[in-house]
Short mmCIF file of C-alpha atoms in Angstrom, two decimals:
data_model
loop_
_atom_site.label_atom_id
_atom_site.label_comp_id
_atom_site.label_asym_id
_atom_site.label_seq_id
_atom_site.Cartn_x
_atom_site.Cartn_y
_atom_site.Cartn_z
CA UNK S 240 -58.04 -50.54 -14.66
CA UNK S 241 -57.27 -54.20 -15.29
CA UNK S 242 -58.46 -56.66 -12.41
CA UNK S 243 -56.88 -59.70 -11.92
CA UNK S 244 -59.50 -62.99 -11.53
CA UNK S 245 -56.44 -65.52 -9.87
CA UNK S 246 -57.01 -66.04 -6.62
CA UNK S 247 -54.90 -64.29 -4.48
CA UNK S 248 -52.17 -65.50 -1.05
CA UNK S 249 -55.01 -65.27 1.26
CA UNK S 250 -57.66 -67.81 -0.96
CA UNK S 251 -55.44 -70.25 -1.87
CA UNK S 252 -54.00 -70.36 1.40
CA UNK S 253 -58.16 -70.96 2.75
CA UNK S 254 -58.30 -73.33 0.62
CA UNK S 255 -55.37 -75.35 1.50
CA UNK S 256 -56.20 -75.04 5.40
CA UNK S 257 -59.73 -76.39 4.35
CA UNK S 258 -58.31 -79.45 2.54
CA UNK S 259 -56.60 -80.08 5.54
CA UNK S 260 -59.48 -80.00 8.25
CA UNK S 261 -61.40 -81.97 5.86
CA UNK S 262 -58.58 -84.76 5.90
CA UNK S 263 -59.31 -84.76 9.74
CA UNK S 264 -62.89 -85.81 9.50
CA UNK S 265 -62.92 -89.55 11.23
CA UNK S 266 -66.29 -90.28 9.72
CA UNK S 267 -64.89 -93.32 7.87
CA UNK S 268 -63.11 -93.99 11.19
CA UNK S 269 -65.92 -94.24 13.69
CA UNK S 270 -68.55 -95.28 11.46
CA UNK S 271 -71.52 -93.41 9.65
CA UNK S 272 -74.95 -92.49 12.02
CA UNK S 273 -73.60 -93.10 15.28
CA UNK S 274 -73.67 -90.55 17.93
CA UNK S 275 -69.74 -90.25 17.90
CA UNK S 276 -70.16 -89.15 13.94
CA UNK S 277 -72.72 -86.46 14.83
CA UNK S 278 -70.53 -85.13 17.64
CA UNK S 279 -67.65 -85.02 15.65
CA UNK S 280 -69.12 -83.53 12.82
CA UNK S 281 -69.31 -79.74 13.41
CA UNK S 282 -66.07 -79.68 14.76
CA UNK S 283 -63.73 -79.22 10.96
CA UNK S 284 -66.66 -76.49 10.28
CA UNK S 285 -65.72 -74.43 12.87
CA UNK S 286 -62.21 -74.39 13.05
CA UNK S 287 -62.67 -73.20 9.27
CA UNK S 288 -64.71 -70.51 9.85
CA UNK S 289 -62.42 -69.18 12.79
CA UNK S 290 -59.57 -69.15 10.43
CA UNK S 291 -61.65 -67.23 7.77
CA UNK S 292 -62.62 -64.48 10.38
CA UNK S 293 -58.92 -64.03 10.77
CA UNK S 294 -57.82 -63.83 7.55
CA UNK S 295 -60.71 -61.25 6.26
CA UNK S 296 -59.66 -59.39 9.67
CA UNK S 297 -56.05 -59.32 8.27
CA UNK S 298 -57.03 -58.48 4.72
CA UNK S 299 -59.43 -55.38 6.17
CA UNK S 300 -56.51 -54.00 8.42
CA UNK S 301 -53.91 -54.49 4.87
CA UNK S 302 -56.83 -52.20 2.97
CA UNK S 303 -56.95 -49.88 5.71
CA UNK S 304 -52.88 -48.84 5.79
CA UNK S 305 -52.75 -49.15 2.14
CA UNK S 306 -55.28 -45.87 1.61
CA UNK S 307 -53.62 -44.27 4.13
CA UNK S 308 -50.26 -44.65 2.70
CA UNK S 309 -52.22 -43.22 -1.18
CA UNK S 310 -53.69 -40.37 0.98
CA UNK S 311 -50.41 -39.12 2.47
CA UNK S 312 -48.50 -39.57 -0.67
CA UNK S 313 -48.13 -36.00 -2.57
CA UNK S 314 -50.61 -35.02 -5.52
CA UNK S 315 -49.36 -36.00 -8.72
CA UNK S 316 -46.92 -38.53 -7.51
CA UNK S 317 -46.66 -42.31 -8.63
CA UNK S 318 -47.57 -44.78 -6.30
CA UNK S 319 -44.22 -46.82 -5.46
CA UNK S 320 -43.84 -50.60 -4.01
CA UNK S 321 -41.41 -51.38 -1.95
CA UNK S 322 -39.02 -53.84 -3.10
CA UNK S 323 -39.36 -56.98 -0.72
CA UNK S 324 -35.60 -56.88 0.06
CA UNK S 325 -35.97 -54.06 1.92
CA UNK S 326 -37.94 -55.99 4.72
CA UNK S 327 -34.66 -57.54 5.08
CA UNK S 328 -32.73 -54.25 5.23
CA UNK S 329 -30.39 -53.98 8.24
CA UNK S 330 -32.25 -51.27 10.83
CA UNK S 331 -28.47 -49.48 11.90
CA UNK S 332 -28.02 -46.50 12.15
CA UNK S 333 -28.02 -44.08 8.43
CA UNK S 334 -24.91 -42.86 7.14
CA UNK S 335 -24.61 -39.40 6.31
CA UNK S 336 -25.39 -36.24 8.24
CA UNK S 337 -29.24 -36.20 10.67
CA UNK S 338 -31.65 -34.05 9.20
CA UNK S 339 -31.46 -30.65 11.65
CA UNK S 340 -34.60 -30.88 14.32
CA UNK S 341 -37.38 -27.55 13.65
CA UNK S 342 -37.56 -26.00 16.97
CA UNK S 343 -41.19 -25.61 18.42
CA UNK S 344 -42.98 -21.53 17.57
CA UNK S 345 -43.90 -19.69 14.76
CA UNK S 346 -41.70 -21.11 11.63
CA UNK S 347 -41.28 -18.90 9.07
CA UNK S 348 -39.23 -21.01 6.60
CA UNK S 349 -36.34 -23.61 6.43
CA UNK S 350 -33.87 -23.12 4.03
CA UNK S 351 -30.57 -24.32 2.55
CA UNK S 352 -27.84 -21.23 2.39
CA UNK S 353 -23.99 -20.96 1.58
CA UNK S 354 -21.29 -19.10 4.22
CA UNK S 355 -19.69 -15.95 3.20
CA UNK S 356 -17.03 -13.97 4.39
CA UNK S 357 -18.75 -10.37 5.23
CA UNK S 358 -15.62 -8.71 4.30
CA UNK S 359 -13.16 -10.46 1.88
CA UNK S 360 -10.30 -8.97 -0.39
CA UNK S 361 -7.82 -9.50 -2.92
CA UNK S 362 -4.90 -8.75 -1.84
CA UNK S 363 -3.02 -7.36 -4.91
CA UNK S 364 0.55 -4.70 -4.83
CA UNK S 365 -0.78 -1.37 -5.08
CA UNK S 366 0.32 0.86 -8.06
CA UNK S 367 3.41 -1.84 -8.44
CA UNK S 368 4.69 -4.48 -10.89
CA UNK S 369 7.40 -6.57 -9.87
CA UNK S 370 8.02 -9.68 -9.53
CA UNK S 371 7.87 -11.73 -5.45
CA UNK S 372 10.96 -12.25 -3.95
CA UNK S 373 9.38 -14.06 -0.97
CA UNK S 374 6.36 -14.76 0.93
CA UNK S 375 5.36 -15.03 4.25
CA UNK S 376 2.31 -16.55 4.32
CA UNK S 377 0.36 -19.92 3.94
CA UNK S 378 -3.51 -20.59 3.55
CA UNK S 379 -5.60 -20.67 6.50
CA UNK S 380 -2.90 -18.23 8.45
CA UNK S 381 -4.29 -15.76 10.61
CA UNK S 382 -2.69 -12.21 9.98
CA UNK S 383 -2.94 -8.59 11.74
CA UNK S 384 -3.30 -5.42 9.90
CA UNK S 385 -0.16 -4.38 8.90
CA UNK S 386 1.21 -7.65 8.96
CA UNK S 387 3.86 -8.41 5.81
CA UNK S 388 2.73 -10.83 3.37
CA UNK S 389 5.28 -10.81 0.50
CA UNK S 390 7.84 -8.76 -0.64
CA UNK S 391 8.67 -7.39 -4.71
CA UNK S 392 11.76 -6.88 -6.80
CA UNK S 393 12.26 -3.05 -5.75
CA UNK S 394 15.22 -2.26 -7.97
CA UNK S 395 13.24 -0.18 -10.51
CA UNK S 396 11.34 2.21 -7.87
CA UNK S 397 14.53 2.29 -5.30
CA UNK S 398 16.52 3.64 -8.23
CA UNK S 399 13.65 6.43 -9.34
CA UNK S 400 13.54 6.84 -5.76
CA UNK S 401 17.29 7.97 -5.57
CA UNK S 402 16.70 10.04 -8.87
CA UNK S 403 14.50 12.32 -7.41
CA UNK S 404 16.30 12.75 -4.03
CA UNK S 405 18.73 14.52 -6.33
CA UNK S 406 16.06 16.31 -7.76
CA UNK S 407 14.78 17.53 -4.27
CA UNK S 408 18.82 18.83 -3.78
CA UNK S 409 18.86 20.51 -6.60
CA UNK S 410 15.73 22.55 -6.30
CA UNK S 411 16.75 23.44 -3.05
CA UNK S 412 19.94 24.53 -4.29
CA UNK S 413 18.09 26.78 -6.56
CA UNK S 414 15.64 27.87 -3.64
CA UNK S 415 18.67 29.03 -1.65
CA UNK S 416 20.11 30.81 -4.86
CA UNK S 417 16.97 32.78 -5.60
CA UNK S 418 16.44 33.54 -1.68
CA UNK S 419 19.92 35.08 -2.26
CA UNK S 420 19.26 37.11 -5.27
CA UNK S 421 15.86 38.25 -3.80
CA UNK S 422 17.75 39.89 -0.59
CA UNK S 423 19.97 41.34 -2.77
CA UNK S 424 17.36 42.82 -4.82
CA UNK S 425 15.51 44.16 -1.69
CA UNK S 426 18.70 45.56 -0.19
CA UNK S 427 19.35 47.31 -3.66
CA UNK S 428 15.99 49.22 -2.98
CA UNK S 429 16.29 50.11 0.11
CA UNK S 430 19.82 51.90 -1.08
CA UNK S 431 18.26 53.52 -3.57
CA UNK S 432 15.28 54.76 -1.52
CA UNK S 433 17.77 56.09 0.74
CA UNK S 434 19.54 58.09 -1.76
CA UNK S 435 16.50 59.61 -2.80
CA UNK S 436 15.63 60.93 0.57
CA UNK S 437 19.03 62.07 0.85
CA UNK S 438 18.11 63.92 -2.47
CA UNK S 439 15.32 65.12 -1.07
CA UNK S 440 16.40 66.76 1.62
CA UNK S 441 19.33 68.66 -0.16
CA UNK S 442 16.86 70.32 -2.33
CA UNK S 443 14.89 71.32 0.44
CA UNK S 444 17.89 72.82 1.84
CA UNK S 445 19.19 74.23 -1.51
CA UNK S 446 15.43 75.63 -2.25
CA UNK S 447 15.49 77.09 1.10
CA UNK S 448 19.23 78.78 0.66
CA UNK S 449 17.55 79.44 -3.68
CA UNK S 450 15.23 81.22 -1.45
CA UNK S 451 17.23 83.56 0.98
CA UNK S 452 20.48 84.12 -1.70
CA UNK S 453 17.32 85.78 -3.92
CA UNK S 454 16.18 88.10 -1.04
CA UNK S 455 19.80 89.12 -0.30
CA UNK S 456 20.58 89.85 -4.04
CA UNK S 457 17.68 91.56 -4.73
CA UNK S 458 18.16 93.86 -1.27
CA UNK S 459 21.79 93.97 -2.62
CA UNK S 460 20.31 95.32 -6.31
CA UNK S 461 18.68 98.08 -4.64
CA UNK S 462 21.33 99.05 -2.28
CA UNK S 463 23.28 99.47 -5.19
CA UNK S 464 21.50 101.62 -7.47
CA UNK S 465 21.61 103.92 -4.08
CA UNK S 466 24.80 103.48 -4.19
CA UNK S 467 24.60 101.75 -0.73
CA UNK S 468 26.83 98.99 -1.34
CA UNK S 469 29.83 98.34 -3.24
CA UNK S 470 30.19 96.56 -6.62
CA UNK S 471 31.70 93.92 -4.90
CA UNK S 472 29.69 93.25 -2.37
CA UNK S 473 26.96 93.19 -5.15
CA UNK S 474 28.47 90.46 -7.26
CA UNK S 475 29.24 88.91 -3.93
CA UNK S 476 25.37 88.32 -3.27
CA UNK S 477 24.93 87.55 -7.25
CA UNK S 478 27.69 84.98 -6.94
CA UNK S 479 25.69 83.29 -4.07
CA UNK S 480 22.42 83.29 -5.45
CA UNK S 481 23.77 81.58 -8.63
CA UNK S 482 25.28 79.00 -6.76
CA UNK S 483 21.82 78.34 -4.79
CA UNK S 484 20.41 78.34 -8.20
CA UNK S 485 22.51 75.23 -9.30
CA UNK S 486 22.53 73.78 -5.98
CA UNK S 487 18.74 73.50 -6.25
CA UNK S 488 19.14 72.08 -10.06
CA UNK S 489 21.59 69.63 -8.91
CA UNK S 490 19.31 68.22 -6.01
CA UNK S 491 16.11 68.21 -8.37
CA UNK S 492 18.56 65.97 -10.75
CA UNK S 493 19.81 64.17 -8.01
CA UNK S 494 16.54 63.57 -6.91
CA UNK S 495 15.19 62.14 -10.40
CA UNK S 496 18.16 59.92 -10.87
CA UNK S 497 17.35 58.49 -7.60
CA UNK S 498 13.85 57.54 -8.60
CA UNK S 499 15.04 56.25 -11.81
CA UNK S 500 16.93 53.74 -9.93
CA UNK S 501 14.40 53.39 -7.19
CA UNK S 502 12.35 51.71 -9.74
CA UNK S 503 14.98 49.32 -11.57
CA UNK S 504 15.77 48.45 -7.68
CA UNK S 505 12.02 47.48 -7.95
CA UNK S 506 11.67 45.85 -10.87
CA UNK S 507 14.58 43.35 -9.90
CA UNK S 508 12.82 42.64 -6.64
CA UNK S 509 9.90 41.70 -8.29
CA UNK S 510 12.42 39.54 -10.64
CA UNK S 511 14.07 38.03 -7.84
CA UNK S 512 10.55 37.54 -6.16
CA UNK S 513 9.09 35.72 -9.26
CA UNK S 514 12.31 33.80 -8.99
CA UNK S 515 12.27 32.77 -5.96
CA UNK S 516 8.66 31.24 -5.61
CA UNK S 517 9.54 29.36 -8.82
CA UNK S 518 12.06 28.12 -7.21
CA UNK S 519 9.84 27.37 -4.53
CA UNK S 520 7.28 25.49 -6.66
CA UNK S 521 10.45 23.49 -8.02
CA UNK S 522 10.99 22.74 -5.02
CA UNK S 523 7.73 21.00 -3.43
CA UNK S 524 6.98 19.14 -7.54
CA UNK S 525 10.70 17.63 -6.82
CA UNK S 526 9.31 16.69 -3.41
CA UNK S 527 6.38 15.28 -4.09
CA UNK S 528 8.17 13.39 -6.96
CA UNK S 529 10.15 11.83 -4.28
CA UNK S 530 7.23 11.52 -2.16
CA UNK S 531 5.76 9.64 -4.49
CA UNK S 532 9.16 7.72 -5.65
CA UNK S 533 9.21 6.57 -1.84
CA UNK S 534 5.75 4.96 -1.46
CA UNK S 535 6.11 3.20 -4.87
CA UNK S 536 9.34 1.54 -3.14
CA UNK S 537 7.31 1.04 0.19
CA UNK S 538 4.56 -0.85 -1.68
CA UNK S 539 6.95 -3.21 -2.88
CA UNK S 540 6.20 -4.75 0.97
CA UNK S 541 2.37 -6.09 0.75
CA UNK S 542 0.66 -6.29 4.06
CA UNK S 543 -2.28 -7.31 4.90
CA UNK S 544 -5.01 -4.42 4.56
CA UNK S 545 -7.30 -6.36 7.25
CA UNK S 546 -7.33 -8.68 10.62
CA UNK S 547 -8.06 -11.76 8.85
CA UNK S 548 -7.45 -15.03 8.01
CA UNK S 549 -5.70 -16.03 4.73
CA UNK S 550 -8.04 -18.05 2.43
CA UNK S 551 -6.04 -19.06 -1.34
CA UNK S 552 -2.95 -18.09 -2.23
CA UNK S 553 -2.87 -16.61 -5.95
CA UNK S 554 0.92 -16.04 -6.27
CA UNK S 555 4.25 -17.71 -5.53
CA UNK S 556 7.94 -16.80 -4.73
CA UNK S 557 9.22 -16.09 -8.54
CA UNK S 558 6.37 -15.14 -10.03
CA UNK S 559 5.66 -11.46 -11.84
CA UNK S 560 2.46 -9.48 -10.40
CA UNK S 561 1.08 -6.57 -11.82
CA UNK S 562 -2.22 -4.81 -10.67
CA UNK S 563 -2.65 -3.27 -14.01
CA UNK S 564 -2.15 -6.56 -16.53
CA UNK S 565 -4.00 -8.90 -17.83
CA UNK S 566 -1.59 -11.25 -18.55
CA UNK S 567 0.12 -11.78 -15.38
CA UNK S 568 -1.31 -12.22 -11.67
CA UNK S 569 -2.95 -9.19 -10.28
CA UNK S 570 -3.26 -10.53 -6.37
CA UNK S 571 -1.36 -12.36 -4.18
CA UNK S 572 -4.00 -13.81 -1.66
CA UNK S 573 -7.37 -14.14 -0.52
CA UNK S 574 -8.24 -12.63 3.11
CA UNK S 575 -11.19 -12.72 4.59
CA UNK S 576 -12.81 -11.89 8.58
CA UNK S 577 -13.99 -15.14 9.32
CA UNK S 578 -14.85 -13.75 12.55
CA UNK S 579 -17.76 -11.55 10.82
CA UNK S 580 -19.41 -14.38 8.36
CA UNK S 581 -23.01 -14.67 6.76
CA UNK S 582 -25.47 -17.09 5.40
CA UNK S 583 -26.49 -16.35 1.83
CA UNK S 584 -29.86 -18.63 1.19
CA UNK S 585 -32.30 -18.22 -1.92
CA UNK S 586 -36.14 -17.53 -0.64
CA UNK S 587 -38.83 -18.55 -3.08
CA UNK S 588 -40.81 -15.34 -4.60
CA UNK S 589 -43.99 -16.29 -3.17
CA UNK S 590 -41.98 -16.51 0.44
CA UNK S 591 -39.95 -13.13 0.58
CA UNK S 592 -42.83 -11.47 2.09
CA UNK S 593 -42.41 -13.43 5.44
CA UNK S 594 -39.04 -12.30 5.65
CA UNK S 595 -38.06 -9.21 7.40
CA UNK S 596 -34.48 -7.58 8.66
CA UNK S 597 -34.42 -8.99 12.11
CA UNK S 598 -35.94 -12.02 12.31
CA UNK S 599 -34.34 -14.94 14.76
CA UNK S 600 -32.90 -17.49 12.71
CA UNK S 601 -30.94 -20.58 13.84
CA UNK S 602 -28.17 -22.26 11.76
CA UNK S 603 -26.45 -25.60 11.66
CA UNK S 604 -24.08 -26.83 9.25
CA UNK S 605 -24.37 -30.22 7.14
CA UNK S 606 -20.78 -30.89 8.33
CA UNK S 607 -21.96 -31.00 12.05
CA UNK S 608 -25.72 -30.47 12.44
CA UNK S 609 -25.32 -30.60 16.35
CA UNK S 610 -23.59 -27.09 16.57
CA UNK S 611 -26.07 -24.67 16.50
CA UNK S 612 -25.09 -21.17 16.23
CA UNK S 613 -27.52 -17.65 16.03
CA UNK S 614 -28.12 -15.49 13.75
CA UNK S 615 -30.54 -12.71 12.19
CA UNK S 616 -31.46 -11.75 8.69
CA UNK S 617 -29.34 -8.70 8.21
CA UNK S 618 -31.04 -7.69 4.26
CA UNK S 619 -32.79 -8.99 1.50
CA UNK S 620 -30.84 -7.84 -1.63
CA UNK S 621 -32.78 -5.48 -3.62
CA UNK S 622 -32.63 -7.72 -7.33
CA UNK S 623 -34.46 -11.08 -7.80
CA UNK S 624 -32.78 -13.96 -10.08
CA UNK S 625 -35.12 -14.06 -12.76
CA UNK S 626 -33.47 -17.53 -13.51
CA UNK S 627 -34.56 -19.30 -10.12
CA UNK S 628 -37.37 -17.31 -9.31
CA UNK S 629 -35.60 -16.49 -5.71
CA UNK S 630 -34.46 -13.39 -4.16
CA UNK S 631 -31.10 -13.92 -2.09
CA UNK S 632 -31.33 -12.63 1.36
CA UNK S 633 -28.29 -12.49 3.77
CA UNK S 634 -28.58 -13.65 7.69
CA UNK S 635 -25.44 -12.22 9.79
CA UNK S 636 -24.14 -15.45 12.48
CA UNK S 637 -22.88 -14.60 15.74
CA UNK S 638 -19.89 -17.42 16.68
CA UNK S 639 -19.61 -18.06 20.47
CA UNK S 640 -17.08 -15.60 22.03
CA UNK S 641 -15.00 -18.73 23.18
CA UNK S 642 -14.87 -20.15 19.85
CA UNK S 643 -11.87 -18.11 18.72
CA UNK S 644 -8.63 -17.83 20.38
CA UNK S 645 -5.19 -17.05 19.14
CA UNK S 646 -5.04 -20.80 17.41
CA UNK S 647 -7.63 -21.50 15.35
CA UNK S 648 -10.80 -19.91 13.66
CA UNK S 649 -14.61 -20.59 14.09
CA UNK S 650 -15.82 -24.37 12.74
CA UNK S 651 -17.80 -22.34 10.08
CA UNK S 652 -16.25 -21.52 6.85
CA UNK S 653 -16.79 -19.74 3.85
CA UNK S 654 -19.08 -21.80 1.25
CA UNK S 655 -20.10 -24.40 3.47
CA UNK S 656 -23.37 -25.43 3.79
CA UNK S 657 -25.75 -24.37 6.24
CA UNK S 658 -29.48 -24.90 6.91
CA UNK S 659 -31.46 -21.54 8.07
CA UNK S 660 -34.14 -22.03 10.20
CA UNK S 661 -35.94 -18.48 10.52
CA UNK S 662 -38.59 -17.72 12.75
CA UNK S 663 -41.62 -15.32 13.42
CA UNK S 664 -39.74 -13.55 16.46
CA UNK S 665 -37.28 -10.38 17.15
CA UNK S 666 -33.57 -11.75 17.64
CA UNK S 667 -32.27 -10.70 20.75
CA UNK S 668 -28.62 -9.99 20.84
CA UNK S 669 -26.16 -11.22 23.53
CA UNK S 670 -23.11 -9.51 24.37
CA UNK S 671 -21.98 -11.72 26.98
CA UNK S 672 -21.80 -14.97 24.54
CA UNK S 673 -21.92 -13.75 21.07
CA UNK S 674 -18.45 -12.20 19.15
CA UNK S 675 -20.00 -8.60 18.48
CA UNK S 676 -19.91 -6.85 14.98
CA UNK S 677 -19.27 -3.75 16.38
CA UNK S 678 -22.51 -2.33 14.57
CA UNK S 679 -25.17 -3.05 16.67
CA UNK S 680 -26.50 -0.38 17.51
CA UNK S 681 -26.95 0.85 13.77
CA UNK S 682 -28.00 -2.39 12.10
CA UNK S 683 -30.69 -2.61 15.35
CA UNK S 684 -32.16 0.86 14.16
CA UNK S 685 -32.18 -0.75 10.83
CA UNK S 686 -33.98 -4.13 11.87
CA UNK S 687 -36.27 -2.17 13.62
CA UNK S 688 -37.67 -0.59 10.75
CA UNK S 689 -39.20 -3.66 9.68
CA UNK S 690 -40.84 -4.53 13.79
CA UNK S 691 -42.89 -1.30 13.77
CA UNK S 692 -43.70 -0.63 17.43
CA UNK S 693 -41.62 -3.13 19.03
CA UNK S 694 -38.04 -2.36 20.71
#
């Protein structure tokens, strides 16, 4: 290291006060030996060594702030000078947002983080390409669910919808038609079935009069080979057994042609049956064909799948949106909860140990660093970006219950950005000032998890 052998401020500035003193001395004035020169004498000397002492005092206390100001500076950083202008500086007040005060406890860390929406969707038509005959929204709108956002071109899906209403008629038409047929059928059965018990019971009664002719012409047979009876009688009693003969032939015939038909009568109910619940089945595809002809015309009306506040709008009036292209809008909006939002902020690797689900953090916005709202770290994400060396951990913010009305959302918004202060203590949740997430009672079983053997 170079040293520099010119004298420096404080020497020559000795030396000039010296030169002066000296030009004081009224030796040549008052003479040379008298008492007035000897008196005189010592007094330059000592007014020179009192200035001395107070420059050497000044130079020590210069020395003295100059290693502290090397000690405090960081390791490996090049000492700086401060331009002498800036002694000039004006001493108002600095522009820009106040750095955020670090409350008194057990810090854990102090981090810069980005708002996001907890929920947020894309509002896109569902299962429908048309293109937006009008829109009832504008960006930063709040909207209930349910609300109507935009409306489509519907001519397409109305039309298919009509289509299959006819279809629906028509298959019911056919329904009522094989209902028809099937009665029939069933009707013709129970005729037949009838018949055949009518069948039946003439050949019981022609076996039973079969039976009794037989007796009488065999009684007659004997009588007249005694010559009890007369010929005529005899043929009388032949004459009736024959006819009980055929009687009981006819009713066994009868009685197989009714069976015969019995099953036809059968086999065209089953027909008619087979008909009928095809018709049937015609029936509910046609239906559900309209069904589904009907909510393709519905979803020509978006509405707003959440209670939420309208961030971007994607589409206009006029233009053609399709969920299913590539080369045309799929969504009309952004929506978001921006009563639910969290704090996305990247913890160093060697840090992420100090951070547990939980934890009391405090956040305040670079846009206002005087509103202060609470929060807790809700997760730490389960990958690491390898690219940063950080792993991305998510703190849930409770707004003040008064800080939304019917107007106007909270002062937060998505993407802004937010310092995290988290600290070494158990966030306690407050009902009667914070907006509730509706999930406390889980995510608190969760959190504690991480607080073994605390409440």
């Amino acid at each position: 290291m170079a040293v520099s052998t010119e004298p420096g401020p404080s020497a020559s500035m000795n030396g000039d006060l010296v030169n002066r003193v000296q030009q004081l001395r009224l030796d040549n004035q008052i003479g040379k030996g008298g008492a007035g020169a000897r008196g005189g004498s010592w007094l330059p000397w000592v007014l020179c060594g009192l200035l001395a002492s107070a420059w050497a005092g000044v130079g020590v206390r210069s020395y003295q702030k100059g290693g502290q100001r090397a000690d405090d500076a960081p390791a490996g950083a090049a000492p700086t000078t401060a331009p002498a202008a800036s002694a000039a500086a004006p001493t108002g007040p600095s522009r820009g947002p106040a750095a955020p005060e670090v409350e008194a406890g057990a810090l854990v860390t102090q981090l810069k983080g980005n708002v996001i929406p907890s929920l947020q969707i894309t509002v896109s038509p569902r299962d429908v390409a048309a293109e937006i005959t009008e829109v009832y929204f504008v960006e930063g709108k709040r909207v209930k669910k349910g609300d109507r956002l935009a409306t489509l071109l519907d001519h397409l899906y109305a039309n298919r919808h009509n289509t299959e209403v006819a279809s629906v008629a028509a298959a019911e038409a056919q329904v009522k038609r094989a209902e028809a047929g099937q009665i029939g059928a069933a009707a013709k059965v129970a005729k037949v079935k009838s018949a055949l018990a009518s069948a039946e019971a003439r050949l019981t009664r022609a076996i039973a009069l079969q039976v009794r002719a037989t007796k009488d012409f065999e009684q007659a047979k004997q009588q007249r080979v005694g010559g009890g009876i007369s010929l005529q009688d005899y043929q009388k009693f032949d004459a009736d057994k024959q006819a009980a003969d055929a009687d009981r032939v006819a009713a066994e015939a009868d009685i197989q042609a009714a069976k015969r038909e019995i099953e036809a009568a059968e086999a065209d109910a089953k027909t008619a049956d087979a008909t009928a619940r095809a018709a049937a089945a015609d029936l509910s595809a046609a239906k559900a064909r309209c069904d589904e002809a009907k909510r393709l015309v519905e979803n020509c009306v978006v509405t707003a799948p959440i209670d939420g506040t309208i961030l971007t709008k994607s589409a206009d009036k006029g233009a053609l949106v399709s969920p299913n292209s590539f080369n045309v809008a799929a969504g009309i909006c952004l929506i978001a909860d921006l009563a639910k939002l969290e704090v996305e902020i990247d913890v160093p690797e060697r840090q992420v140990t100090k951070i547990k689900p939980g934890q009391r953090c405090k956040l305040q916005a670079d846009a206002d660093p005087n509103r202060e709202y609470r929060g807790v770290v809700d997760r730490v994400m389960p990958i690491a970006d390898d690219t940063k060396n950080v792993v991305k951990v998510r703190i849930r913010a409770y707004l003040a219950k008064d800080e939304l009305d019917n107007d106007r959302d909270a002062f937060l918004k998505p993407k802004m950005s937010v310092t995290a202060t988290v600290y070494e203590s158990l966030f306690e949740p407050s009902p009667a000032t914070d907006l509730q997430w509706g999930d406390e009672a889980q995510r608190a079983a969760a959190w504690g998890k991480a607080w073994p053997g605390k409440k």
